[in-house]
Amino acid sequence: MEYKTNINFRKESLIKLLNAIIIYENEIIQALYDDFKKPAFEAVLTETSYVIAELKNTIKNLKNWAKPKRVFPSLLNFPSKDYIYKEPYGKVLILAPWNYPFQLSLCPLISAVAAGNQVVVKPSELTPKTSEIIVKIIGKVFDNNHVKVVEGGAEISQQLLSERWDYIFFTGSVAVGKIVAKAAAENLTPVTLELGGKNPCIIDETANLKLAAKRIVWGKFVNAGQTCIAPDFILIQKNMKTHFVTYLKEEITKAYGENPAKSPDFARIINTKNWQRLVDMIEPEKVIFGGQSDSSDCYIAPTLVEETSVESIIMQEEIFGPLLPILTYENEADIDAIITKYEKPLALYIFTENPYFYRRIIQNYSFGGGCINDTLIHFANKRLPFGGVGHSGIGAYHGNLSFDTFSHTKSIVKKANWLDLPMRYAPYKDRLPNIRKILRWL
Ligand code: NAD
């Protein structure tokens, strides 16, 4: 139980983990490639370097985050000293998805360990090579009673969920998020649910269209669109559409060449089930770019879809793949009708030069987080809490908030004995008018 009480022990464990990840970085990158041809560049940018940065930041700040913080006392308690203690929850379960399988298993794990918990992590069964390397690294760094990796699919996950935990951290789909929330409710276990949604990307008539196209192509097609905060659909001012589509096509070709199947920079769909799910969403007559697919390689080209109806199949659920429907609007009422049709999304993006427009959108709609004139990059700032709202999730993490996520905040008042004001004690006699005056004054 040293991990619970000894901050230096936690810090040293994390330093060991950092060294192991640096040593095994190439194996991690290879595993991610073997699982779904994640390009090495994307593996470094979004997985290994991200985890390394998270570790460095945690190691650097751990002592400070874990320290009891003194806060200003209430005059009602005079004389006292008041503190906030950070206490590890105890046994933590982390369930991770496949799309960023290394990062989304390791980052919550790092914070759970930093906060002094015992951790069980279950990576996704759909990325077995990455799981294998996670098992190897965790086995080398941690004692099995401290941090353990359990491999397996839904059945194993449900077995784990039937046990009693002190905290559950889940990243994955809304449907499984509900299963997790129900299981957690059985023991009133607190949860973080990092889920998904249909993320709108709104472009108005003042936007820098060429730059918008470049940034949207990057944010949509990185990881072959299998990113929880990828723009799901475009909502563009009607008159701008033709121009914008031309830029989008140019940017896709610039990024992935004439035949993206041959590009080393374009990942594959995770498995044939998801490949089929995505192919079924494509209505060929609506495709204005791309549309090619190959089941033997789980390949789907970056695809642009001209869409006019929110009733179509592609507009029903989170796409989570390289298909980008483009819808148009004429006025803000059109935008409102489309956005309010869906549950609160995990992300929303606005491309505009008009501050009144983006302020209205931010004020009018509830969503996890987002960017003005870019995509995805809010994820990268450790000072910004990351999480959803409503159906896109419960809770948030990143930076010091991750440490707080895995800590119970315990409030302590240390009362002094040198003075004991008699006012609060019964019999109250005729003190009511005085106590009323004092309470109103405070
Ligand atoms: P998923 O919900 O299918 O799986 C996530 C985890 O739950 C896996 O470990 C899996 O084994 C387990 N699981 C699957 N079915 C289960 C069941 N019936 N009972 C119990 N456990 C079960 O999600 P996924 O397909 O791995 O990931 C894609 C989804 O995750 C997308 O919706 C995406 O938006 C979301 N996501 C969210 C974030 C975020 O940070 N908010 C990040 C990545 C992915």
XYZ file of N, CA, C and O and ligand atoms in Angstrom, residues 95-99 104 122-125 152-154 157-158 161 170-174 176 179 194-197 228 318 320 346 386, ligand 1:
172
model
N -11.467 1.620 -18.378
C -11.847 0.882 -19.583
C -11.543 1.784 -20.778
O -12.029 2.915 -20.845
N -10.738 1.278 -21.712
C -10.255 2.138 -22.803
C -10.786 1.682 -24.165
O -11.089 0.506 -24.362
N -10.871 2.613 -25.117
C -11.313 2.278 -26.476
C -10.112 1.959 -27.371
O -8.966 1.993 -26.922
N -10.396 1.697 -28.650
C -9.330 1.274 -29.564
C -8.752 2.410 -30.392
O -7.717 2.255 -31.024
N -9.418 3.550 -30.458
C -9.021 4.506 -31.507
C -7.705 5.246 -31.210
O -6.952 5.550 -32.128
N -5.201 6.546 -24.569
C -6.421 6.551 -23.753
C -6.432 5.460 -22.679
O -7.289 5.451 -21.811
N -8.262 -1.971 -18.596
C -8.610 -2.920 -19.651
C -8.588 -2.198 -20.993
O -9.473 -1.416 -21.311
N -7.522 -2.462 -21.793
C -7.485 -1.850 -23.119
C -8.511 -2.525 -24.037
O -9.080 -3.553 -23.675
N -8.691 -1.965 -25.215
C -9.678 -2.536 -26.141
C -9.171 -3.843 -26.748
O -7.998 -3.973 -27.089
N -10.092 -4.772 -26.925
C -9.770 -6.058 -27.559
C -9.506 -5.882 -29.059
O -8.988 -6.778 -29.714
N -9.186 -8.376 -22.813
C -10.441 -9.049 -23.120
C -11.459 -8.083 -23.677
O -11.219 -6.880 -23.731
N -12.612 -8.638 -24.078
C -13.648 -7.828 -24.713
C -14.792 -7.500 -23.770
O -14.610 -7.375 -22.549
N -15.996 -7.407 -24.366
C -17.168 -6.958 -23.610
C -17.447 -7.845 -22.404
O -17.811 -7.343 -21.331
N -15.073 -7.142 -19.698
C -15.400 -5.805 -19.224
C -16.594 -5.872 -18.266
O -16.607 -5.238 -17.208
N -17.584 -6.678 -18.627
C -18.773 -6.772 -17.768
C -18.463 -7.508 -16.468
O -19.008 -7.150 -15.419
N -16.941 -4.970 -14.390
C -17.940 -4.004 -13.921
C -18.823 -4.572 -12.811
O -19.415 -3.816 -12.039
N -14.225 5.558 -17.815
C -14.556 4.877 -19.077
C -14.400 5.823 -20.260
O -14.901 6.953 -20.222
N -13.748 5.354 -21.302
C -13.723 6.090 -22.567
C -14.280 5.159 -23.630
O -13.779 4.036 -23.793
N -15.295 5.598 -24.345
C -15.867 4.754 -25.395
C -17.192 5.296 -25.881
O -17.455 6.503 -25.804
N -18.029 4.401 -26.348
C -19.274 4.814 -27.003
C -20.352 5.185 -25.980
O -20.298 4.768 -24.818
N -21.357 5.910 -26.442
C -22.465 6.315 -25.577
C -23.204 5.065 -25.084
O -23.554 4.963 -23.901
N -22.189 1.931 -24.576
C -21.483 1.213 -23.502
C -21.343 2.118 -22.272
O -21.387 1.643 -21.136
N -24.102 1.389 -20.062
C -23.919 0.108 -19.345
C -23.016 0.343 -18.137
O -23.273 -0.137 -17.034
N -16.098 9.364 -20.772
C -15.610 10.142 -21.918
C -16.219 9.504 -23.160
O -15.761 8.456 -23.612
N -17.261 10.115 -23.714
C -18.036 9.458 -24.773
C -17.894 10.204 -26.103
O -16.901 10.901 -26.314
N -18.866 10.043 -26.963
C -18.740 10.644 -28.297
C -19.954 11.485 -28.653
O -20.688 11.926 -27.778
N -20.160 11.671 -29.948
C -21.310 12.455 -30.397
C -21.114 12.894 -31.831
O -20.120 12.532 -32.464
N -12.716 10.853 -31.538
C -13.973 11.239 -30.888
C -14.315 12.705 -31.104
O -15.482 13.077 -31.102
N -23.035 9.021 -34.805
C -21.637 9.454 -34.933
C -20.992 8.653 -36.065
O -21.106 7.423 -36.099
N -17.549 8.442 -37.144
C -16.337 7.773 -36.657
C -15.593 7.068 -37.783
O -15.227 5.886 -37.702
N -19.584 16.191 -28.257
C -18.320 16.290 -27.514
C -17.536 17.525 -27.971
O -16.839 18.151 -27.190
N -10.875 18.533 -20.436
C -11.386 17.834 -21.614
C -12.481 16.863 -21.196
O -12.244 15.974 -20.373
P -16.784 0.879 -27.072
O -17.754 1.567 -26.185
O -17.265 -0.163 -27.996
O -15.630 0.179 -26.186
C -14.942 0.845 -25.146
C -14.548 -0.185 -24.091
O -15.718 -0.804 -23.577
C -13.648 -1.296 -24.623
O -12.671 -1.573 -23.659
C -14.613 -2.460 -24.784
O -14.006 -3.723 -24.592
C -15.634 -2.209 -23.701
N -16.957 -2.732 -24.065
C -17.471 -2.891 -25.316
N -18.733 -3.382 -25.259
C -19.014 -3.531 -23.945
C -20.156 -3.996 -23.233
N -21.246 -4.405 -23.880
N -20.107 -4.004 -21.895
C -19.010 -3.572 -21.229
N -17.897 -3.142 -21.845
C -17.899 -3.113 -23.187
O -16.014 2.056 -27.842
P -14.931 1.938 -28.980
O -15.571 1.403 -30.206
O -13.714 1.246 -28.466
O -14.538 3.478 -29.191
C -15.274 4.324 -30.020
C -16.169 5.257 -29.239
O -15.448 5.866 -28.201
C -16.690 6.400 -30.085
O -18.047 6.615 -29.782
C -15.862 7.590 -29.659
O -16.485 8.840 -29.833
C -15.632 7.279 -28.226
N -14.394 7.915 -27.745
C -14.486 8.932 -26.858
C -13.327 9.576 -26.433
C -13.362 10.713 -25.457
O -12.308 11.090 -24.966
N -14.512 11.279 -25.153
C -12.087 9.150 -26.905
C -12.045 8.090 -27.798
C -13.206 7.474 -28.212
